[in-house]
PDB file of N, CA and C in Angstrom:
ATOM      1  N   MET A   1       3.486 -23.574  15.549  1.00 42.00           N
ATOM      2  CA  MET A   1       2.570 -23.295  14.217  1.00 42.00           C
ATOM      3  C   MET A   1       2.339 -21.481  13.750  1.00 42.00           C
ATOM      4  N   PRO A   2       2.519 -21.010  12.994  1.00 55.00           N
ATOM      5  CA  PRO A   2       2.327 -19.807  12.706  1.00 55.00           C
ATOM      6  C   PRO A   2       0.886 -19.187  13.067  1.00 55.00           C
ATOM      7  N   ALA A   3       0.573 -18.162  13.326  1.00 67.00           N
ATOM      8  CA  ALA A   3      -0.542 -17.268  13.523  1.00 67.00           C
ATOM      9  C   ALA A   3      -1.368 -17.394  12.239  1.00 67.00           C
ATOM     10  N   PHE A   4      -2.712 -17.565  12.359  1.00 71.00           N
ATOM     11  CA  PHE A   4      -3.490 -17.465  10.954  1.00 71.00           C
ATOM     12  C   PHE A   4      -3.558 -15.849  10.611  1.00 71.00           C
ATOM     13  N   GLU A   5      -3.331 -15.771   9.192  1.00 87.00           N
ATOM     14  CA  GLU A   5      -3.266 -14.466   8.645  1.00 87.00           C
ATOM     15  C   GLU A   5      -4.512 -14.487   7.528  1.00 87.00           C
ATOM     16  N   ARG A   6      -5.341 -13.783   7.470  1.00 92.00           N
ATOM     17  CA  ARG A   6      -6.398 -13.624   6.330  1.00 92.00           C
ATOM     18  C   ARG A   6      -5.868 -13.210   5.127  1.00 92.00           C
ATOM     19  N   LEU A   7      -6.508 -13.483   4.089  1.00 93.00           N
ATOM     20  CA  LEU A   7      -6.063 -13.239   2.750  1.00 93.00           C
ATOM     21  C   LEU A   7      -6.304 -11.987   2.163  1.00 93.00           C
ATOM     22  N   THR A   8      -5.352 -11.174   1.592  1.00 93.00           N
ATOM     23  CA  THR A   8      -5.768  -9.845   1.336  1.00 93.00           C
ATOM     24  C   THR A   8      -6.036  -9.846  -0.428  1.00 93.00           C
ATOM     25  N   ILE A   9      -6.516  -9.108  -0.655  1.00 93.00           N
ATOM     26  CA  ILE A   9      -6.823  -8.802  -2.416  1.00 93.00           C
ATOM     27  C   ILE A   9      -5.055  -8.714  -2.768  1.00 93.00           C
ATOM     28  N   GLU A  10      -4.412  -7.812  -2.751  1.00 94.00           N
ATOM     29  CA  GLU A  10      -3.220  -7.740  -3.142  1.00 94.00           C
ATOM     30  C   GLU A  10      -2.518  -9.385  -3.273  1.00 94.00           C
ATOM     31  N   GLU A  11      -2.454 -10.196  -1.987  1.00 93.00           N
ATOM     32  CA  GLU A  11      -2.183 -11.357  -2.225  1.00 93.00           C
ATOM     33  C   GLU A  11      -2.489 -12.183  -3.373  1.00 93.00           C
ATOM     34  N   ALA A  12      -3.995 -12.380  -3.154  1.00 92.00           N
ATOM     35  CA  ALA A  12      -4.764 -13.144  -4.247  1.00 92.00           C
ATOM     36  C   ALA A  12      -4.265 -12.665  -5.646  1.00 92.00           C
ATOM     37  N   ARG A  13      -4.022 -11.580  -5.553  1.00 92.00           N
ATOM     38  CA  ARG A  13      -3.592 -11.290  -7.027  1.00 92.00           C
ATOM     39  C   ARG A  13      -2.213 -11.733  -7.427  1.00 92.00           C
ATOM     40  N   ALA A  14      -1.441 -11.833  -6.173  1.00 94.00           N
ATOM     41  CA  ALA A  14       0.181 -12.172  -6.778  1.00 94.00           C
ATOM     42  C   ALA A  14       0.412 -13.675  -6.805  1.00 94.00           C
ATOM     43  N   LEU A  15      -0.535 -14.390  -5.893  1.00 93.00           N
ATOM     44  CA  LEU A  15      -0.779 -16.063  -6.077  1.00 93.00           C
ATOM     45  C   LEU A  15      -1.283 -16.474  -7.172  1.00 93.00           C
ATOM     46  N   THR A  16      -0.674 -17.851  -7.397  1.00 91.00           N
ATOM     47  CA  THR A  16      -1.616 -18.426  -8.539  1.00 91.00           C
ATOM     48  C   THR A  16      -2.663 -19.509  -7.878  1.00 91.00           C
ATOM     49  N   ARG A  17      -3.576 -19.839  -8.622  1.00 87.00           N
ATOM     50  CA  ARG A  17      -4.483 -20.596  -8.024  1.00 87.00           C
ATOM     51  C   ARG A  17      -4.346 -21.901  -7.013  1.00 87.00           C
ATOM     52  N   ALA A  18      -3.089 -22.511  -7.680  1.00 87.00           N
ATOM     53  CA  ALA A  18      -2.614 -23.612  -7.151  1.00 87.00           C
ATOM     54  C   ALA A  18      -1.957 -22.892  -5.946  1.00 87.00           C
ATOM     55  N   GLY A  19      -1.234 -21.738  -5.893  1.00 91.00           N
ATOM     56  CA  GLY A  19      -0.772 -21.484  -4.441  1.00 91.00           C
ATOM     57  C   GLY A  19      -1.951 -20.980  -3.519  1.00 91.00           C
ATOM     58  N   LEU A  20      -3.081 -20.389  -4.000  1.00 91.00           N
ATOM     59  CA  LEU A  20      -4.109 -19.646  -3.212  1.00 91.00           C
ATOM     60  C   LEU A  20      -4.917 -20.944  -2.728  1.00 91.00           C
ATOM     61  N   LEU A  21      -5.271 -22.127  -3.237  1.00 89.00           N
ATOM     62  CA  LEU A  21      -5.988 -23.180  -2.692  1.00 89.00           C
ATOM     63  C   LEU A  21      -5.720 -23.294  -1.195  1.00 89.00           C
ATOM     64  N   PRO A  22      -4.737 -23.716  -0.800  1.00 92.00           N
ATOM     65  CA  PRO A  22      -4.355 -24.314   0.685  1.00 92.00           C
ATOM     66  C   PRO A  22      -4.698 -23.108   1.712  1.00 92.00           C
ATOM     67  N   ARG A  23      -4.587 -21.791   0.994  1.00 93.00           N
ATOM     68  CA  ARG A  23      -4.856 -20.585   1.849  1.00 93.00           C
ATOM     69  C   ARG A  23      -6.363 -20.276   2.014  1.00 93.00           C
ATOM     70  N   VAL A  24      -7.149 -20.701   0.936  1.00 94.00           N
ATOM     71  CA  VAL A  24      -8.357 -20.517   0.777  1.00 94.00           C
ATOM     72  C   VAL A  24      -8.915 -21.550   1.578  1.00 94.00           C
ATOM     73  N   GLU A  25      -8.574 -22.542   1.707  1.00 93.00           N
ATOM     74  CA  GLU A  25      -9.074 -23.656   2.773  1.00 93.00           C
ATOM     75  C   GLU A  25      -8.870 -23.602   4.219  1.00 93.00           C
ATOM     76  N   GLU A  26      -7.759 -22.817   4.558  1.00 95.00           N
ATOM     77  CA  GLU A  26      -7.320 -22.332   5.781  1.00 95.00           C
ATOM     78  C   GLU A  26      -8.131 -21.521   6.081  1.00 95.00           C
ATOM     79  N   GLU A  27      -8.575 -20.767   5.494  1.00 95.00           N
ATOM     80  CA  GLU A  27      -9.568 -19.222   5.898  1.00 95.00           C
ATOM     81  C   GLU A  27     -10.836 -19.761   5.816  1.00 95.00           C
ATOM     82  N   GLN A  28     -10.987 -20.653   4.996  1.00 95.00           N
ATOM     83  CA  GLN A  28     -12.402 -21.079   5.119  1.00 95.00           C
ATOM     84  C   GLN A  28     -12.774 -21.940   6.429  1.00 95.00           C
ATOM     85  N   LYS A  29     -12.025 -22.730   6.970  1.00 95.00           N
ATOM     86  CA  LYS A  29     -12.110 -22.939   8.315  1.00 95.00           C
ATOM     87  C   LYS A  29     -12.283 -22.171   9.323  1.00 95.00           C
ATOM     88  N   TYR A  30     -11.482 -21.264   9.139  1.00 95.00           N
ATOM     89  CA  TYR A  30     -11.268 -20.083  10.222  1.00 95.00           C
ATOM     90  C   TYR A  30     -12.779 -19.151  10.370  1.00 95.00           C
ATOM     91  N   TRP A  31     -13.636 -18.861   9.012  1.00 95.00           N
ATOM     92  CA  TRP A  31     -14.750 -18.258   9.052  1.00 95.00           C
ATOM     93  C   TRP A  31     -16.032 -19.161   9.513  1.00 95.00           C
ATOM     94  N   TYR A  32     -15.664 -20.553   9.239  1.00 95.00           N
ATOM     95  CA  TYR A  32     -16.749 -21.655   9.409  1.00 95.00           C
ATOM     96  C   TYR A  32     -16.814 -21.617  10.873  1.00 95.00           C
ATOM     97  N   GLN A  33     -15.674 -21.538  11.610  1.00 95.00           N
ATOM     98  CA  GLN A  33     -15.357 -21.590  13.332  1.00 95.00           C
ATOM     99  C   GLN A  33     -16.153 -20.443  13.744  1.00 95.00           C
ATOM    100  N   ARG A  34     -15.514 -19.398  13.077  1.00 94.00           N
ATOM    101  CA  ARG A  34     -16.323 -17.923  13.910  1.00 94.00           C
ATOM    102  C   ARG A  34     -17.663 -18.077  13.439  1.00 94.00           C
ATOM    103  N   ILE A  35     -18.346 -18.369  12.463  1.00 94.00           N
ATOM    104  CA  ILE A  35     -19.535 -18.176  12.108  1.00 94.00           C
ATOM    105  C   ILE A  35     -20.552 -19.182  12.946  1.00 94.00           C
ATOM    106  N   HIS A  36     -20.266 -20.440  13.093  1.00 95.00           N
ATOM    107  CA  HIS A  36     -20.932 -21.062  13.887  1.00 95.00           C
ATOM    108  C   HIS A  36     -20.841 -21.493  15.399  1.00 95.00           C
ATOM    109  N   ARG A  37     -19.604 -20.553  15.680  1.00 95.00           N
ATOM    110  CA  ARG A  37     -19.530 -20.597  17.162  1.00 95.00           C
ATOM    111  C   ARG A  37     -19.677 -19.307  17.650  1.00 95.00           C
ATOM    112  N   CYS A  38     -20.769 -18.389  16.867  1.00 94.00           N
ATOM    113  CA  CYS A  38     -21.333 -17.132  17.263  1.00 94.00           C
ATOM    114  C   CYS A  38     -19.961 -16.383  17.764  1.00 94.00           C
ATOM    115  N   ARG A  39     -19.122 -16.027  16.597  1.00 94.00           N
ATOM    116  CA  ARG A  39     -17.881 -15.422  17.550  1.00 94.00           C
ATOM    117  C   ARG A  39     -17.534 -14.014  16.528  1.00 94.00           C
ATOM    118  N   MET A  40     -18.510 -14.022  15.606  1.00 93.00           N
ATOM    119  CA  MET A  40     -18.482 -12.852  14.669  1.00 93.00           C
ATOM    120  C   MET A  40     -18.240 -11.568  15.470  1.00 93.00           C
ATOM    121  N   GLN A  41     -17.409 -10.508  15.176  1.00 94.00           N
ATOM    122  CA  GLN A  41     -17.145  -9.464  15.746  1.00 94.00           C
ATOM    123  C   GLN A  41     -17.518  -8.176  14.908  1.00 94.00           C
ATOM    124  N   LEU A  42     -17.361  -6.976  15.497  1.00 91.00           N
ATOM    125  CA  LEU A  42     -17.764  -6.024  14.762  1.00 91.00           C
ATOM    126  C   LEU A  42     -16.299  -5.727  13.652  1.00 91.00           C
ATOM    127  N   GLY A  43     -16.778  -5.332  12.205  1.00 89.00           N
ATOM    128  CA  GLY A  43     -15.492  -5.666  11.189  1.00 89.00           C
ATOM    129  C   GLY A  43     -15.519  -6.856  10.574  1.00 89.00           C
ATOM    130  N   ASP A  44     -16.120  -7.769  11.358  1.00 94.00           N
ATOM    131  CA  ASP A  44     -15.849  -9.064  10.440  1.00 94.00           C
ATOM    132  C   ASP A  44     -16.557  -9.348   8.969  1.00 94.00           C
ATOM    133  N   ASP A  45     -17.449  -8.428   9.190  1.00 93.00           N
ATOM    134  CA  ASP A  45     -18.227  -8.648   8.030  1.00 93.00           C
ATOM    135  C   ASP A  45     -17.589  -7.979   6.521  1.00 93.00           C
ATOM    136  N   GLU A  46     -16.915  -7.162   6.721  1.00 94.00           N
ATOM    137  CA  GLU A  46     -16.051  -6.621   5.359  1.00 94.00           C
ATOM    138  C   GLU A  46     -14.964  -7.634   5.332  1.00 94.00           C
ATOM    139  N   ALA A  47     -14.442  -8.065   6.305  1.00 94.00           N
ATOM    140  CA  ALA A  47     -13.378  -8.821   6.132  1.00 94.00           C
ATOM    141  C   ALA A  47     -13.722 -10.373   5.453  1.00 94.00           C
ATOM    142  N   PHE A  48     -14.828 -10.886   5.861  1.00 96.00           N
ATOM    143  CA  PHE A  48     -15.681 -11.841   5.382  1.00 96.00           C
ATOM    144  C   PHE A  48     -16.190 -11.969   3.959  1.00 96.00           C
ATOM    145  N   ARG A  49     -16.482 -10.475   3.807  1.00 95.00           N
ATOM    146  CA  ARG A  49     -16.820 -10.003   2.272  1.00 95.00           C
ATOM    147  C   ARG A  49     -15.593 -10.249   1.129  1.00 95.00           C
ATOM    148  N   THR A  50     -14.530  -9.917   1.698  1.00 95.00           N
ATOM    149  CA  THR A  50     -13.238  -9.960   1.028  1.00 95.00           C
ATOM    150  C   THR A  50     -12.770 -11.338   0.776  1.00 95.00           C
ATOM    151  N   PHE A  51     -12.999 -12.081   1.948  1.00 95.00           N
ATOM    152  CA  PHE A  51     -12.775 -13.253   1.600  1.00 95.00           C
ATOM    153  C   PHE A  51     -13.428 -14.132   0.737  1.00 95.00           C
ATOM    154  N   ASN A  52     -14.804 -14.106   0.860  1.00 94.00           N
ATOM    155  CA  ASN A  52     -15.565 -14.356  -0.464  1.00 94.00           C
ATOM    156  C   ASN A  52     -15.554 -13.957  -1.819  1.00 94.00           C
ATOM    157  N   ARG A  53     -15.114 -12.802  -1.966  1.00 92.00           N
ATOM    158  CA  ARG A  53     -14.669 -12.315  -2.973  1.00 92.00           C
ATOM    159  C   ARG A  53     -13.432 -13.179  -3.566  1.00 92.00           C
ATOM    160  N   ILE A  54     -12.445 -13.716  -3.266  1.00 92.00           N
ATOM    161  CA  ILE A  54     -11.233 -14.174  -3.320  1.00 92.00           C
ATOM    162  C   ILE A  54     -11.565 -15.599  -3.245  1.00 92.00           C
ATOM    163  N   LEU A  55     -12.493 -15.978  -2.642  1.00 91.00           N
ATOM    164  CA  LEU A  55     -12.755 -17.420  -2.572  1.00 91.00           C
ATOM    165  C   LEU A  55     -13.537 -17.648  -4.291  1.00 91.00           C
ATOM    166  N   HIS A  56     -14.452 -16.870  -4.620  1.00 88.00           N
ATOM    167  CA  HIS A  56     -15.339 -16.871  -5.870  1.00 88.00           C
ATOM    168  C   HIS A  56     -14.609 -17.067  -6.837  1.00 88.00           C
ATOM    169  N   VAL A  57     -13.560 -15.941  -6.982  1.00 86.00           N
ATOM    170  CA  VAL A  57     -12.570 -15.893  -7.841  1.00 86.00           C
ATOM    171  C   VAL A  57     -11.975 -17.200  -7.856  1.00 86.00           C
ATOM    172  N   THR A  58     -11.055 -17.466  -7.084  1.00 85.00           N
ATOM    173  CA  THR A  58      -9.925 -18.607  -7.111  1.00 85.00           C
ATOM    174  C   THR A  58     -10.865 -20.065  -7.549  1.00 85.00           C
ATOM    175  N   ALA A  59     -11.891 -20.126  -6.895  1.00 81.00           N
ATOM    176  CA  ALA A  59     -12.834 -21.259  -7.372  1.00 81.00           C
ATOM    177  C   ALA A  59     -13.964 -21.079  -8.206  1.00 81.00           C
ATOM    178  N   ASP A  60     -13.492 -20.859  -9.372  1.00 76.00           N
ATOM    179  CA  ASP A  60     -14.368 -20.691 -10.487  1.00 76.00           C
ATOM    180  C   ASP A  60     -15.173 -21.442 -11.047  1.00 76.00           C
ATOM    181  N   LEU A  61     -16.293 -21.830 -10.674  1.00 74.00           N
ATOM    182  CA  LEU A  61     -17.541 -22.837 -10.984  1.00 74.00           C
ATOM    183  C   LEU A  61     -17.490 -23.107 -12.276  1.00 74.00           C
ATOM    184  N   THR A  62     -17.721 -22.220 -12.946  1.00 76.00           N
ATOM    185  CA  THR A  62     -17.668 -22.337 -14.454  1.00 76.00           C
ATOM    186  C   THR A  62     -16.536 -22.925 -15.097  1.00 76.00           C
ATOM    187  N   ARG A  63     -15.157 -22.732 -14.780  1.00 73.00           N
ATOM    188  CA  ARG A  63     -14.013 -22.829 -15.213  1.00 73.00           C
ATOM    189  C   ARG A  63     -13.806 -24.544 -14.996  1.00 73.00           C
ATOM    190  N   THR A  64     -14.239 -24.704 -13.560  1.00 72.00           N
ATOM    191  CA  THR A  64     -14.459 -26.357 -13.068  1.00 72.00           C
ATOM    192  C   THR A  64     -15.086 -26.933 -14.046  1.00 72.00           C
ATOM    193  N   HIS A  65     -16.507 -26.538 -14.318  1.00 75.00           N
ATOM    194  CA  HIS A  65     -17.127 -27.672 -15.509  1.00 75.00           C
ATOM    195  C   HIS A  65     -16.706 -27.696 -16.579  1.00 75.00           C
ATOM    196  N   ASP A  66     -16.201 -26.337 -17.297  1.00 77.00           N
ATOM    197  CA  ASP A  66     -15.400 -26.229 -18.480  1.00 77.00           C
ATOM    198  C   ASP A  66     -14.100 -27.420 -18.603  1.00 77.00           C
ATOM    199  N   ASP A  67     -13.200 -27.587 -17.548  1.00 76.00           N
ATOM    200  CA  ASP A  67     -12.129 -28.571 -17.236  1.00 76.00           C
ATOM    201  C   ASP A  67     -12.725 -29.911 -17.078  1.00 76.00           C
ATOM    202  N   THR A  68     -13.754 -29.771 -16.921  1.00 77.00           N
ATOM    203  CA  THR A  68     -14.328 -31.648 -16.797  1.00 77.00           C
ATOM    204  C   THR A  68     -14.697 -32.090 -18.037  1.00 77.00           C
ATOM    205  N   GLU A  69     -15.380 -30.886 -18.951  1.00 82.00           N
ATOM    206  CA  GLU A  69     -16.143 -31.043 -20.321  1.00 82.00           C
ATOM    207  C   GLU A  69     -14.481 -31.275 -21.017  1.00 82.00           C
ATOM    208  N   ALA A  70     -13.408 -30.502 -20.965  1.00 79.00           N
ATOM    209  CA  ALA A  70     -12.438 -30.873 -21.827  1.00 79.00           C
ATOM    210  C   ALA A  70     -11.891 -32.016 -21.347  1.00 79.00           C
ATOM    211  N   LEU A  71     -11.764 -32.736 -20.249  1.00 78.00           N
ATOM    212  CA  LEU A  71     -11.322 -33.852 -20.046  1.00 78.00           C
ATOM    213  C   LEU A  71     -12.149 -35.029 -20.317  1.00 78.00           C
ATOM    214  N   LEU A  72     -13.493 -34.979 -20.384  1.00 84.00           N
ATOM    215  CA  LEU A  72     -14.335 -35.781 -20.927  1.00 84.00           C
ATOM    216  C   LEU A  72     -14.072 -36.268 -22.434  1.00 84.00           C
ATOM    217  N   ARG A  73     -13.577 -34.932 -23.206  1.00 85.00           N
ATOM    218  CA  ARG A  73     -13.824 -35.023 -24.533  1.00 85.00           C
ATOM    219  C   ARG A  73     -12.103 -34.852 -24.782  1.00 85.00           C
ATOM    220  N   SER A  74     -11.255 -35.439 -23.994  1.00 86.00           N
ATOM    221  CA  SER A  74      -9.870 -35.394 -24.468  1.00 86.00           C
ATOM    222  C   SER A  74      -9.226 -34.408 -25.247  1.00 86.00           C
ATOM    223  N   ARG A  75      -9.960 -33.357 -24.513  1.00 79.00           N
ATOM    224  CA  ARG A  75      -9.153 -32.005 -24.922  1.00 79.00           C
ATOM    225  C   ARG A  75      -8.342 -31.292 -23.885  1.00 79.00           C
ATOM    226  N   SER A  76      -7.114 -30.672 -24.505  1.00 76.00           N
ATOM    227  CA  SER A  76      -6.102 -30.019 -23.623  1.00 76.00           C
ATOM    228  C   SER A  76      -6.719 -29.020 -22.752  1.00 76.00           C
ATOM    229  N   LEU A  77      -6.162 -28.794 -21.557  1.00 72.00           N
ATOM    230  CA  LEU A  77      -6.433 -27.959 -20.403  1.00 72.00           C
ATOM    231  C   LEU A  77      -5.457 -26.391 -20.637  1.00 72.00           C
ATOM    232  N   ASP A  78      -6.072 -25.545 -20.258  1.00 72.00           N
ATOM    233  CA  ASP A  78      -5.519 -24.337 -20.190  1.00 72.00           C
ATOM    234  C   ASP A  78      -4.657 -24.116 -19.029  1.00 72.00           C
ATOM    235  N   GLU A  79      -3.363 -24.549 -18.751  1.00 74.00           N
ATOM    236  CA  GLU A  79      -2.328 -24.480 -18.032  1.00 74.00           C
ATOM    237  C   GLU A  79      -2.109 -23.441 -17.031  1.00 74.00           C
ATOM    238  N   ASP A  80      -2.151 -22.234 -18.008  1.00 79.00           N
ATOM    239  CA  ASP A  80      -2.431 -20.976 -17.264  1.00 79.00           C
ATOM    240  C   ASP A  80      -3.179 -20.711 -16.251  1.00 79.00           C
ATOM    241  N   TYR A  81      -4.533 -21.078 -16.454  1.00 77.00           N
ATOM    242  CA  TYR A  81      -5.291 -21.178 -15.125  1.00 77.00           C
ATOM    243  C   TYR A  81      -5.037 -21.201 -13.711  1.00 77.00           C
ATOM    244  N   TRP A  82      -3.907 -22.539 -13.607  1.00 77.00           N
ATOM    245  CA  TRP A  82      -3.222 -22.643 -12.184  1.00 77.00           C
ATOM    246  C   TRP A  82      -1.862 -22.187 -12.258  1.00 77.00           C
ATOM    247  N   ARG A  83      -1.018 -21.941 -13.307  1.00 83.00           N
ATOM    248  CA  ARG A  83       0.127 -21.468 -12.956  1.00 83.00           C
ATOM    249  C   ARG A  83       0.562 -19.919 -13.022  1.00 83.00           C
ATOM    250  N   LYS A  84      -0.521 -19.090 -13.529  1.00 86.00           N
ATOM    251  CA  LYS A  84      -0.313 -17.873 -13.468  1.00 86.00           C
ATOM    252  C   LYS A  84      -0.850 -16.969 -12.317  1.00 86.00           C
ATOM    253  N   PRO A  85      -0.216 -15.791 -12.074  1.00 89.00           N
ATOM    254  CA  PRO A  85      -0.842 -15.221 -10.907  1.00 89.00           C
ATOM    255  C   PRO A  85      -2.281 -14.978 -11.141  1.00 89.00           C
ATOM    256  N   LEU A  86      -3.070 -15.053 -10.327  1.00 85.00           N
ATOM    257  CA  LEU A  86      -4.561 -14.272 -10.408  1.00 85.00           C
ATOM    258  C   LEU A  86      -4.751 -13.370 -10.875  1.00 85.00           C
ATOM    259  N   GLY A  87      -3.999 -11.973 -10.402  1.00 86.00           N
ATOM    260  CA  GLY A  87      -3.984 -10.789 -11.334  1.00 86.00           C
ATOM    261  C   GLY A  87      -3.859 -10.638 -12.647  1.00 86.00           C
ATOM    262  N   GLU A  88      -3.010 -11.741 -13.129  1.00 85.00           N
ATOM    263  CA  GLU A  88      -2.886 -11.794 -14.356  1.00 85.00           C
ATOM    264  C   GLU A  88      -4.121 -12.210 -15.389  1.00 85.00           C
ATOM    265  N   LEU A  89      -4.967 -13.117 -14.556  1.00 79.00           N
ATOM    266  CA  LEU A  89      -6.151 -13.734 -15.180  1.00 79.00           C
ATOM    267  C   LEU A  89      -7.246 -13.077 -15.224  1.00 79.00           C
ATOM    268  N   VAL A  90      -7.583 -12.487 -13.949  1.00 71.00           N
ATOM    269  CA  VAL A  90      -8.903 -12.004 -13.632  1.00 71.00           C
ATOM    270  C   VAL A  90      -9.294 -10.905 -13.175  1.00 71.00           C
ATOM    271  N   LEU A  91     -10.023  -9.945 -13.097  1.00 62.00           N
ATOM    272  CA  LEU A  91     -10.175  -8.439 -12.326  1.00 62.00           C
ATOM    273  C   LEU A  91     -10.492  -9.321 -10.648  1.00 62.00           C
ATOM    274  N   LEU A  92      -9.752  -8.514 -10.096  1.00 62.00           N
ATOM    275  CA  LEU A  92     -10.094  -9.211  -8.514  1.00 62.00           C
ATOM    276  C   LEU A  92     -10.043  -7.826  -7.873  1.00 62.00           C
TER     277      LEU A  92
END
């Protein structure tokens, strides 16, 4: 199994949300373990802030609500949200 690698802003800009979600989930487990096992080290706070920034842009809760509303009202969804690289859609 390859070693875990933290996401970077540059990677997040280049990947689609569909491509980012597995990486976000993997890194979220990493941070959960570090925090809950009291293994945070000097410098981790900045890396954790970067991850949270990526997480909040990737998992846009307003968009999730809008997509759910569209599905309930039988409206089409914007496929670009999942298929375009994040850097083309939002500022990160």
